[in-house]
């Protein structure tokens, strides 16, 4: 019985490993590919559209929530290009945006 309990515990720990975490570096690649036409996605970018907030402004909103943003990015939006991102991609992009918050 102890072996079974230990095995199940190890499986749960492995299931929450960092390898399943969002990849902000991939999010940066996606942002550069899809978002720079409208949003300022980093401190290095100087110009975006006046109609779209910068990623720093999005991340700095008091009610910013990375999971909610990832879900939002799954839905098509009239003002945004149809990016057809996977769930993993939206999590990566949301993680990158979260990292743009100015302290």
PDB file of N, CA and C in Angstrom:
ATOM      1  N   UNK A   1       0.823  -1.190   0.000  1.00  0.00           N
ATOM      2  CA  UNK A   1       0.000   0.000   0.000  1.00  0.00           C
ATOM      3  C   UNK A   1       0.871   1.260   0.000  1.00  0.00           C
ATOM      4  N   UNK A   2       1.972   1.218   0.758  1.00  0.00           N
ATOM      5  CA  UNK A   2       2.864   2.384   0.785  1.00  0.00           C
ATOM      6  C   UNK A   2       3.485   2.641  -0.585  1.00  0.00           C
ATOM      7  N   UNK A   3       3.804   1.569  -1.277  1.00  0.00           N
ATOM      8  CA  UNK A   3       4.400   1.718  -2.607  1.00  0.00           C
ATOM      9  C   UNK A   3       3.408   2.386  -3.555  1.00  0.00           C
ATOM     10  N   UNK A   4       2.148   1.988  -3.475  1.00  0.00           N
ATOM     11  CA  UNK A   4       1.116   2.592  -4.315  1.00  0.00           C
ATOM     12  C   UNK A   4       0.956   4.073  -3.986  1.00  0.00           C
ATOM     13  N   UNK A   5       0.917   4.404  -2.712  1.00  0.00           N
ATOM     14  CA  UNK A   5       0.794   5.795  -2.289  1.00  0.00           C
ATOM     15  C   UNK A   5       1.982   6.615  -2.759  1.00  0.00           C
ATOM     16  N   UNK A   6       3.181   6.064  -2.602  1.00  0.00           N
ATOM     17  CA  UNK A   6       4.388   6.752  -3.053  1.00  0.00           C
ATOM     18  C   UNK A   6       4.357   6.955  -4.564  1.00  0.00           C
ATOM     19  N   UNK A   7       3.948   5.927  -5.302  1.00  0.00           N
ATOM     20  CA  UNK A   7       3.869   6.028  -6.756  1.00  0.00           C
ATOM     21  C   UNK A   7       2.891   7.091  -7.207  1.00  0.00           C
ATOM     22  N   UNK A   8       1.709   7.131  -6.563  1.00  0.00           N
ATOM     23  CA  UNK A   8       0.720   8.152  -6.908  1.00  0.00           C
ATOM     24  C   UNK A   8       1.222   9.549  -6.565  1.00  0.00           C
ATOM     25  N   UNK A   9       1.908   9.678  -5.443  1.00  0.00           N
ATOM     26  CA  UNK A   9       2.469  10.976  -5.062  1.00  0.00           C
ATOM     27  C   UNK A   9       3.486  11.449  -6.080  1.00  0.00           C
ATOM     28  N   UNK A  10       4.346  10.557  -6.524  1.00  0.00           N
ATOM     29  CA  UNK A  10       5.357  10.913  -7.529  1.00  0.00           C
ATOM     30  C   UNK A  10       4.714  11.308  -8.846  1.00  0.00           C
ATOM     31  N   UNK A  11       3.636  10.624  -9.221  1.00  0.00           N
ATOM     32  CA  UNK A  11       2.936  10.979 -10.460  1.00  0.00           C
ATOM     33  C   UNK A  11       2.332  12.377 -10.353  1.00  0.00           C
ATOM     34  N   UNK A  12       1.759  12.712  -9.203  1.00  0.00           N
ATOM     35  CA  UNK A  12       1.185  14.043  -9.015  1.00  0.00           C
ATOM     36  C   UNK A  12       2.256  15.118  -9.067  1.00  0.00           C
ATOM     37  N   UNK A  13       3.389  14.851  -8.438  1.00  0.00           N
ATOM     38  CA  UNK A  13       4.484  15.813  -8.461  1.00  0.00           C
ATOM     39  C   UNK A  13       4.998  15.994  -9.888  1.00  0.00           C
ATOM     40  N   UNK A  14       5.160  14.908 -10.608  1.00  0.00           N
ATOM     41  CA  UNK A  14       5.639  14.984 -11.992  1.00  0.00           C
ATOM     42  C   UNK A  14       4.645  15.731 -12.868  1.00  0.00           C
ATOM     43  N   UNK A  15       3.352  15.604 -12.567  1.00  0.00           N
ATOM     44  CA  UNK A  15       2.323  16.291 -13.350  1.00  0.00           C
ATOM     45  C   UNK A  15       2.337  17.790 -13.173  1.00  0.00           C
ATOM     46  N   UNK A  16       2.989  18.279 -12.135  1.00  0.00           N
ATOM     47  CA  UNK A  16       3.064  19.720 -11.908  1.00  0.00           C
ATOM     48  C   UNK A  16       4.478  20.231 -12.120  1.00  0.00           C
ATOM     49  N   UNK A  17       5.214  19.546 -12.937  1.00  0.00           N
ATOM     50  CA  UNK A  17       6.600  19.925 -13.172  1.00  0.00           C
ATOM     51  C   UNK A  17       6.687  21.223 -13.967  1.00  0.00           C
ATOM     52  N   UNK A  18       7.812  21.938 -13.861  1.00  0.00           N
ATOM     53  CA  UNK A  18       7.978  23.185 -14.601  1.00  0.00           C
ATOM     54  C   UNK A  18       7.862  23.020 -16.110  1.00  0.00           C
ATOM     55  N   UNK A  19       8.052  21.811 -16.643  1.00  0.00           N
ATOM     56  CA  UNK A  19       7.964  21.617 -18.081  1.00  0.00           C
ATOM     57  C   UNK A  19       6.558  21.911 -18.601  1.00  0.00           C
ATOM     58  N   UNK A  20       5.559  21.882 -17.711  1.00  0.00           N
ATOM     59  CA  UNK A  20       4.198  22.179 -18.125  1.00  0.00           C
ATOM     60  C   UNK A  20       3.864  23.658 -17.967  1.00  0.00           C
ATOM     61  N   UNK A  21       4.781  24.423 -17.435  1.00  0.00           N
ATOM     62  CA  UNK A  21       4.558  25.855 -17.227  1.00  0.00           C
ATOM     63  C   UNK A  21       4.580  26.586 -18.564  1.00  0.00           C
ATOM     64  N   UNK A  22       3.970  27.756 -18.565  1.00  0.00           N
ATOM     65  CA  UNK A  22       3.958  28.581 -19.774  1.00  0.00           C
ATOM     66  C   UNK A  22       5.384  29.002 -20.127  1.00  0.00           C
ATOM     67  N   UNK A  23       5.631  29.146 -21.410  1.00  0.00           N
ATOM     68  CA  UNK A  23       6.957  29.504 -21.929  1.00  0.00           C
ATOM     69  C   UNK A  23       6.913  30.947 -22.436  1.00  0.00           C
ATOM     70  N   UNK A  24       7.325  31.876 -21.578  1.00  0.00           N
ATOM     71  CA  UNK A  24       7.280  33.301 -21.937  1.00  0.00           C
ATOM     72  C   UNK A  24       8.180  33.602 -23.131  1.00  0.00           C
ATOM     73  N   UNK A  25       9.235  32.830 -23.306  1.00  0.00           N
ATOM     74  CA  UNK A  25      10.125  33.057 -24.447  1.00  0.00           C
ATOM     75  C   UNK A  25       9.389  32.759 -25.762  1.00  0.00           C
ATOM     76  N   UNK A  26       8.607  31.685 -25.782  1.00  0.00           N
ATOM     77  CA  UNK A  26       7.779  31.408 -26.960  1.00  0.00           C
ATOM     78  C   UNK A  26       6.727  32.504 -27.108  1.00  0.00           C
ATOM     79  N   UNK A  27       6.209  33.000 -25.987  1.00  0.00           N
ATOM     80  CA  UNK A  27       5.251  34.103 -26.025  1.00  0.00           C
ATOM     81  C   UNK A  27       5.838  35.337 -26.682  1.00  0.00           C
ATOM     82  N   UNK A  28       7.109  35.602 -26.410  1.00  0.00           N
ATOM     83  CA  UNK A  28       7.777  36.744 -27.050  1.00  0.00           C
ATOM     84  C   UNK A  28       7.850  36.547 -28.564  1.00  0.00           C
ATOM     85  N   UNK A  29       8.166  35.338 -28.993  1.00  0.00           N
ATOM     86  CA  UNK A  29       8.222  35.028 -30.425  1.00  0.00           C
ATOM     87  C   UNK A  29       6.848  35.244 -31.064  1.00  0.00           C
ATOM     88  N   UNK A  30       5.805  34.760 -30.392  1.00  0.00           N
ATOM     89  CA  UNK A  30       4.446  34.931 -30.904  1.00  0.00           C
ATOM     90  C   UNK A  30       4.062  36.404 -30.951  1.00  0.00           C
ATOM     91  N   UNK A  31       4.411  37.156 -29.907  1.00  0.00           N
ATOM     92  CA  UNK A  31       4.100  38.586 -29.854  1.00  0.00           C
ATOM     93  C   UNK A  31       4.772  39.326 -30.998  1.00  0.00           C
ATOM     94  N   UNK A  32       6.019  38.994 -31.256  1.00  0.00           N
ATOM     95  CA  UNK A  32       6.759  39.633 -32.345  1.00  0.00           C
ATOM     96  C   UNK A  32       6.103  39.319 -33.686  1.00  0.00           C
ATOM     97  N   UNK A  33       5.637  38.095 -33.846  1.00  0.00           N
ATOM     98  CA  UNK A  33       5.029  37.672 -35.106  1.00  0.00           C
ATOM     99  C   UNK A  33       3.634  38.266 -35.300  1.00  0.00           C
ATOM    100  N   UNK A  34       2.808  38.262 -34.275  1.00  0.00           N
ATOM    101  CA  UNK A  34       1.404  38.577 -34.429  1.00  0.00           C
ATOM    102  C   UNK A  34       0.964  39.951 -33.920  1.00  0.00           C
ATOM    103  N   UNK A  35       1.677  40.517 -32.966  1.00  0.00           N
ATOM    104  CA  UNK A  35       1.097  41.628 -32.207  1.00  0.00           C
ATOM    105  C   UNK A  35       1.739  42.993 -32.441  1.00  0.00           C
ATOM    106  N   UNK A  36       2.947  43.037 -32.981  1.00  0.00           N
ATOM    107  CA  UNK A  36       3.680  44.301 -33.091  1.00  0.00           C
ATOM    108  C   UNK A  36       3.050  45.303 -34.053  1.00  0.00           C
ATOM    109  N   UNK A  37       2.187  44.867 -34.932  1.00  0.00           N
ATOM    110  CA  UNK A  37       1.531  45.785 -35.841  1.00  0.00           C
ATOM    111  C   UNK A  37       0.600  46.752 -35.125  1.00  0.00           C
ATOM    112  N   UNK A  38       0.091  46.336 -33.977  1.00  0.00           N
ATOM    113  CA  UNK A  38      -0.847  47.173 -33.226  1.00  0.00           C
ATOM    114  C   UNK A  38      -0.360  47.515 -31.815  1.00  0.00           C
ATOM    115  N   UNK A  39       0.222  46.549 -31.127  1.00  0.00           N
ATOM    116  CA  UNK A  39       0.639  46.732 -29.732  1.00  0.00           C
ATOM    117  C   UNK A  39       2.143  46.988 -29.630  1.00  0.00           C
ATOM    118  N   UNK A  40       2.531  47.791 -28.672  1.00  0.00           N
ATOM    119  CA  UNK A  40       3.940  47.867 -28.289  1.00  0.00           C
ATOM    120  C   UNK A  40       4.147  46.680 -27.363  1.00  0.00           C
ATOM    121  N   UNK A  41       4.976  45.738 -27.777  1.00  0.00           N
ATOM    122  CA  UNK A  41       5.094  44.479 -27.045  1.00  0.00           C
ATOM    123  C   UNK A  41       6.313  44.410 -26.132  1.00  0.00           C
ATOM    124  N   UNK A  42       7.225  45.399 -26.241  1.00  0.00           N
ATOM    125  CA  UNK A  42       8.426  45.391 -25.402  1.00  0.00           C
ATOM    126  C   UNK A  42       8.966  46.812 -25.282  1.00  0.00           C
ATOM    127  N   UNK A  43       9.909  46.980 -24.389  1.00  0.00           N
ATOM    128  CA  UNK A  43      10.536  48.297 -24.222  1.00  0.00           C
ATOM    129  C   UNK A  43      11.358  48.699 -25.443  1.00  0.00           C
ATOM    130  N   UNK A  44      11.782  47.727 -26.225  1.00  0.00           N
ATOM    131  CA  UNK A  44      12.597  48.021 -27.409  1.00  0.00           C
ATOM    132  C   UNK A  44      11.759  48.552 -28.566  1.00  0.00           C
ATOM    133  N   UNK A  45      10.469  48.231 -28.591  1.00  0.00           N
ATOM    134  CA  UNK A  45       9.596  48.687 -29.670  1.00  0.00           C
ATOM    135  C   UNK A  45       9.153  50.118 -29.387  1.00  0.00           C
ATOM    136  N   UNK A  46       9.215  50.975 -30.360  1.00  0.00           N
ATOM    137  CA  UNK A  46       8.899  52.387 -30.163  1.00  0.00           C
ATOM    138  C   UNK A  46       7.488  52.770 -30.581  1.00  0.00           C
ATOM    139  N   UNK A  47       6.887  52.043 -31.506  1.00  0.00           N
ATOM    140  CA  UNK A  47       5.605  52.490 -32.027  1.00  0.00           C
ATOM    141  C   UNK A  47       4.661  51.313 -32.227  1.00  0.00           C
ATOM    142  N   UNK A  48       3.412  51.544 -31.882  1.00  0.00           N
ATOM    143  CA  UNK A  48       2.315  50.620 -32.145  1.00  0.00           C
ATOM    144  C   UNK A  48       1.152  51.449 -32.646  1.00  0.00           C
ATOM    145  N   UNK A  49      -0.036  50.940 -32.547  1.00  0.00           N
ATOM    146  CA  UNK A  49      -1.223  51.682 -32.941  1.00  0.00           C
ATOM    147  C   UNK A  49      -1.746  52.478 -31.749  1.00  0.00           C
ATOM    148  N   UNK A  50      -2.300  53.631 -32.021  1.00  0.00           N
ATOM    149  CA  UNK A  50      -2.925  54.421 -30.962  1.00  0.00           C
ATOM    150  C   UNK A  50      -4.194  53.740 -30.448  1.00  0.00           C
ATOM    151  N   UNK A  51      -4.699  52.781 -31.190  1.00  0.00           N
ATOM    152  CA  UNK A  51      -5.945  52.099 -30.827  1.00  0.00           C
ATOM    153  C   UNK A  51      -5.729  50.912 -29.889  1.00  0.00           C
ATOM    154  N   UNK A  52      -4.503  50.433 -29.762  1.00  0.00           N
ATOM    155  CA  UNK A  52      -4.234  49.230 -28.977  1.00  0.00           C
ATOM    156  C   UNK A  52      -3.283  49.548 -27.824  1.00  0.00           C
ATOM    157  N   UNK A  53      -3.593  49.080 -26.624  1.00  0.00           N
ATOM    158  CA  UNK A  53      -2.709  49.346 -25.487  1.00  0.00           C
ATOM    159  C   UNK A  53      -1.406  48.559 -25.594  1.00  0.00           C
ATOM    160  N   UNK A  54      -0.380  49.074 -24.976  1.00  0.00           N
ATOM    161  CA  UNK A  54       0.893  48.347 -24.938  1.00  0.00           C
ATOM    162  C   UNK A  54       0.736  47.139 -24.028  1.00  0.00           C
ATOM    163  N   UNK A  55       1.617  46.165 -24.187  1.00  0.00           N
ATOM    164  CA  UNK A  55       1.583  44.991 -23.310  1.00  0.00           C
ATOM    165  C   UNK A  55       1.866  45.395 -21.870  1.00  0.00           C
ATOM    166  N   UNK A  56       2.726  46.400 -21.672  1.00  0.00           N
ATOM    167  CA  UNK A  56       3.010  46.877 -20.310  1.00  0.00           C
ATOM    168  C   UNK A  56       1.744  47.443 -19.676  1.00  0.00           C
ATOM    169  N   UNK A  57       0.952  48.188 -20.452  1.00  0.00           N
ATOM    170  CA  UNK A  57      -0.298  48.752 -19.936  1.00  0.00           C
ATOM    171  C   UNK A  57      -1.305  47.650 -19.614  1.00  0.00           C
ATOM    172  N   UNK A  58      -1.370  46.635 -20.459  1.00  0.00           N
ATOM    173  CA  UNK A  58      -2.282  45.516 -20.202  1.00  0.00           C
ATOM    174  C   UNK A  58      -1.887  44.805 -18.916  1.00  0.00           C
ATOM    175  N   UNK A  59      -0.609  44.489 -18.779  1.00  0.00           N
ATOM    176  CA  UNK A  59      -0.124  43.750 -17.608  1.00  0.00           C
ATOM    177  C   UNK A  59      -0.233  44.568 -16.328  1.00  0.00           C
ATOM    178  N   UNK A  60      -0.230  45.883 -16.447  1.00  0.00           N
ATOM    179  CA  UNK A  60      -0.274  46.751 -15.271  1.00  0.00           C
ATOM    180  C   UNK A  60      -1.694  47.057 -14.784  1.00  0.00           C
ATOM    181  N   UNK A  61      -2.696  46.606 -15.511  1.00  0.00           N
ATOM    182  CA  UNK A  61      -4.072  46.837 -15.073  1.00  0.00           C
ATOM    183  C   UNK A  61      -4.307  46.134 -13.741  1.00  0.00           C
ATOM    184  N   UNK A  62      -5.017  46.775 -12.822  1.00  0.00           N
ATOM    185  CA  UNK A  62      -5.225  46.181 -11.499  1.00  0.00           C
ATOM    186  C   UNK A  62      -5.926  44.827 -11.531  1.00  0.00           C
ATOM    187  N   UNK A  63      -6.764  44.597 -12.522  1.00  0.00           N
ATOM    188  CA  UNK A  63      -7.489  43.329 -12.591  1.00  0.00           C
ATOM    189  C   UNK A  63      -6.857  42.348 -13.582  1.00  0.00           C
ATOM    190  N   UNK A  64      -5.584  42.574 -13.941  1.00  0.00           N
ATOM    191  CA  UNK A  64      -4.917  41.685 -14.891  1.00  0.00           C
ATOM    192  C   UNK A  64      -4.873  40.274 -14.333  1.00  0.00           C
ATOM    193  N   UNK A  65      -5.224  39.308 -15.174  1.00  0.00           N
ATOM    194  CA  UNK A  65      -5.200  37.907 -14.794  1.00  0.00           C
ATOM    195  C   UNK A  65      -4.681  37.119 -15.992  1.00  0.00           C
ATOM    196  N   UNK A  66      -3.562  36.447 -15.793  1.00  0.00           N
ATOM    197  CA  UNK A  66      -2.914  35.728 -16.883  1.00  0.00           C
ATOM    198  C   UNK A  66      -3.815  34.647 -17.485  1.00  0.00           C
ATOM    199  N   UNK A  67      -4.506  33.893 -16.652  1.00  0.00           N
ATOM    200  CA  UNK A  67      -5.386  32.827 -17.147  1.00  0.00           C
ATOM    201  C   UNK A  67      -6.551  33.398 -17.947  1.00  0.00           C
ATOM    202  N   UNK A  68      -7.136  34.477 -17.463  1.00  0.00           N
ATOM    203  CA  UNK A  68      -8.252  35.102 -18.168  1.00  0.00           C
ATOM    204  C   UNK A  68      -7.795  35.649 -19.521  1.00  0.00           C
ATOM    205  N   UNK A  69      -6.592  36.219 -19.556  1.00  0.00           N
ATOM    206  CA  UNK A  69      -6.051  36.720 -20.822  1.00  0.00           C
ATOM    207  C   UNK A  69      -5.831  35.573 -21.810  1.00  0.00           C
ATOM    208  N   UNK A  70      -5.268  34.466 -21.337  1.00  0.00           N
ATOM    209  CA  UNK A  70      -5.044  33.312 -22.214  1.00  0.00           C
ATOM    210  C   UNK A  70      -6.364  32.830 -22.810  1.00  0.00           C
ATOM    211  N   UNK A  71      -7.408  32.776 -22.003  1.00  0.00           N
ATOM    212  CA  UNK A  71      -8.726  32.369 -22.481  1.00  0.00           C
ATOM    213  C   UNK A  71      -9.259  33.373 -23.505  1.00  0.00           C
ATOM    214  N   UNK A  72      -9.106  34.666 -23.221  1.00  0.00           N
ATOM    215  CA  UNK A  72      -9.530  35.724 -24.132  1.00  0.00           C
ATOM    216  C   UNK A  72      -8.868  35.564 -25.500  1.00  0.00           C
ATOM    217  N   UNK A  73      -7.591  35.199 -25.506  1.00  0.00           N
ATOM    218  CA  UNK A  73      -6.845  35.074 -26.761  1.00  0.00           C
ATOM    219  C   UNK A  73      -7.292  33.882 -27.609  1.00  0.00           C
ATOM    220  N   UNK A  74      -8.032  32.947 -27.025  1.00  0.00           N
ATOM    221  CA  UNK A  74      -8.535  31.796 -27.788  1.00  0.00           C
ATOM    222  C   UNK A  74      -9.704  32.180 -28.693  1.00  0.00           C
ATOM    223  N   UNK A  75     -10.417  33.229 -28.325  1.00  0.00           N
ATOM    224  CA  UNK A  75     -11.591  33.646 -29.084  1.00  0.00           C
ATOM    225  C   UNK A  75     -11.205  34.614 -30.202  1.00  0.00           C
ATOM    226  N   UNK A  76     -11.840  34.507 -31.370  1.00  0.00           N
ATOM    227  CA  UNK A  76     -11.572  35.492 -32.429  1.00  0.00           C
ATOM    228  C   UNK A  76     -12.136  36.854 -32.032  1.00  0.00           C
ATOM    229  N   UNK A  77     -11.439  37.905 -32.416  1.00  0.00           N
ATOM    230  CA  UNK A  77     -11.859  39.260 -32.076  1.00  0.00           C
ATOM    231  C   UNK A  77     -11.855  40.103 -33.335  1.00  0.00           C
ATOM    232  N   UNK A  78     -12.922  40.866 -33.558  1.00  0.00           N
ATOM    233  CA  UNK A  78     -13.014  41.659 -34.788  1.00  0.00           C
ATOM    234  C   UNK A  78     -11.835  42.606 -34.992  1.00  0.00           C
ATOM    235  N   UNK A  79     -11.309  43.183 -33.924  1.00  0.00           N
ATOM    236  CA  UNK A  79     -10.228  44.152 -34.069  1.00  0.00           C
ATOM    237  C   UNK A  79      -8.856  43.489 -34.161  1.00  0.00           C
ATOM    238  N   UNK A  80      -8.792  42.201 -33.847  1.00  0.00           N
ATOM    239  CA  UNK A  80      -7.503  41.501 -33.862  1.00  0.00           C
ATOM    240  C   UNK A  80      -7.483  40.482 -34.993  1.00  0.00           C
ATOM    241  N   UNK A  81      -6.287  40.223 -35.496  1.00  0.00           N
ATOM    242  CA  UNK A  81      -6.128  39.211 -36.543  1.00  0.00           C
ATOM    243  C   UNK A  81      -6.546  37.854 -35.992  1.00  0.00           C
ATOM    244  N   UNK A  82      -7.068  36.986 -36.848  1.00  0.00           N
ATOM    245  CA  UNK A  82      -7.402  35.633 -36.429  1.00  0.00           C
ATOM    246  C   UNK A  82      -6.104  34.833 -36.374  1.00  0.00           C
ATOM    247  N   UNK A  83      -5.547  34.734 -35.186  1.00  0.00           N
ATOM    248  CA  UNK A  83      -4.236  34.128 -35.027  1.00  0.00           C
ATOM    249  C   UNK A  83      -4.284  32.617 -34.937  1.00  0.00           C
ATOM    250  N   UNK A  84      -5.436  32.049 -34.591  1.00  0.00           N
ATOM    251  CA  UNK A  84      -5.603  30.605 -34.444  1.00  0.00           C
ATOM    252  C   UNK A  84      -4.504  30.013 -33.553  1.00  0.00           C
ATOM    253  N   UNK A  85      -4.378  30.552 -32.350  1.00  0.00           N
ATOM    254  CA  UNK A  85      -3.371  30.084 -31.405  1.00  0.00           C
ATOM    255  C   UNK A  85      -3.874  28.860 -30.661  1.00  0.00           C
ATOM    256  N   UNK A  86      -2.954  27.966 -30.322  1.00  0.00           N
ATOM    257  CA  UNK A  86      -3.299  26.809 -29.500  1.00  0.00           C
ATOM    258  C   UNK A  86      -3.435  27.268 -28.044  1.00  0.00           C
ATOM    259  N   UNK A  87      -3.981  26.413 -27.201  1.00  0.00           N
ATOM    260  CA  UNK A  87      -4.087  26.736 -25.769  1.00  0.00           C
ATOM    261  C   UNK A  87      -2.700  26.987 -25.180  1.00  0.00           C
ATOM    262  N   UNK A  88      -1.755  26.191 -25.585  1.00  0.00           N
ATOM    263  CA  UNK A  88      -0.383  26.355 -25.097  1.00  0.00           C
ATOM    264  C   UNK A  88       0.191  27.701 -25.533  1.00  0.00           C
ATOM    265  N   UNK A  89      -0.057  28.069 -26.794  1.00  0.00           N
ATOM    266  CA  UNK A  89       0.426  29.354 -27.305  1.00  0.00           C
ATOM    267  C   UNK A  89      -0.192  30.529 -26.551  1.00  0.00           C
ATOM    268  N   UNK A  90      -1.493  30.445 -26.251  1.00  0.00           N
ATOM    269  CA  UNK A  90      -2.133  31.551 -25.541  1.00  0.00           C
ATOM    270  C   UNK A  90      -1.575  31.684 -24.127  1.00  0.00           C
ATOM    271  N   UNK A  91      -1.263  30.555 -23.493  1.00  0.00           N
ATOM    272  CA  UNK A  91      -0.654  30.611 -22.159  1.00  0.00           C
ATOM    273  C   UNK A  91       0.735  31.230 -22.240  1.00  0.00           C
ATOM    274  N   UNK A  92       1.497  30.861 -23.271  1.00  0.00           N
ATOM    275  CA  UNK A  92       2.840  31.418 -23.455  1.00  0.00           C
ATOM    276  C   UNK A  92       2.771  32.920 -23.697  1.00  0.00           C
ATOM    277  N   UNK A  93       1.850  33.346 -24.541  1.00  0.00           N
ATOM    278  CA  UNK A  93       1.696  34.766 -24.845  1.00  0.00           C
ATOM    279  C   UNK A  93       1.246  35.540 -23.606  1.00  0.00           C
ATOM    280  N   UNK A  94       0.318  34.983 -22.858  1.00  0.00           N
ATOM    281  CA  UNK A  94      -0.142  35.636 -21.627  1.00  0.00           C
ATOM    282  C   UNK A  94       1.000  35.738 -20.610  1.00  0.00           C
ATOM    283  N   UNK A  95       1.840  34.718 -20.530  1.00  0.00           N
ATOM    284  CA  UNK A  95       2.987  34.755 -19.616  1.00  0.00           C
ATOM    285  C   UNK A  95       3.969  35.853 -20.035  1.00  0.00           C
ATOM    286  N   UNK A  96       4.178  35.990 -21.331  1.00  0.00           N
ATOM    287  CA  UNK A  96       5.075  37.053 -21.818  1.00  0.00           C
ATOM    288  C   UNK A  96       4.477  38.429 -21.492  1.00  0.00           C
ATOM    289  N   UNK A  97       3.183  38.598 -21.735  1.00  0.00           N
ATOM    290  CA  UNK A  97       2.541  39.881 -21.449  1.00  0.00           C
ATOM    291  C   UNK A  97       2.653  40.192 -19.952  1.00  0.00           C
ATOM    292  N   UNK A  98       2.421  39.197 -19.110  1.00  0.00           N
ATOM    293  CA  UNK A  98       2.524  39.398 -17.665  1.00  0.00           C
ATOM    294  C   UNK A  98       3.921  39.891 -17.284  1.00  0.00           C
ATOM    295  N   UNK A  99       4.933  39.424 -17.981  1.00  0.00           N
ATOM    296  CA  UNK A  99       6.304  39.836 -17.712  1.00  0.00           C
ATOM    297  C   UNK A  99       6.625  41.240 -18.155  1.00  0.00           C
ATOM    298  N   UNK A 100       5.731  41.867 -18.903  1.00  0.00           N
ATOM    299  CA  UNK A 100       5.972  43.232 -19.393  1.00  0.00           C
ATOM    300  C   UNK A 100       5.501  44.297 -18.407  1.00  0.00           C
ATOM    301  N   UNK A 101       4.923  43.862 -17.289  1.00  0.00           N
ATOM    302  CA  UNK A 101       4.448  44.825 -16.288  1.00  0.00           C
ATOM    303  C   UNK A 101       5.604  45.639 -15.768  1.00  0.00           C
ATOM    304  N   UNK A 102       5.447  46.955 -15.801  1.00  0.00           N
ATOM    305  CA  UNK A 102       6.495  47.842 -15.281  1.00  0.00           C
ATOM    306  C   UNK A 102       6.352  47.950 -13.768  1.00  0.00           C
ATOM    307  N   UNK A 103       7.443  47.763 -13.102  1.00  0.00           N
ATOM    308  CA  UNK A 103       7.428  47.788 -11.627  1.00  0.00           C
ATOM    309  C   UNK A 103       7.513  49.181 -11.111  1.00  0.00           C
TER     310      UNK A 103
END
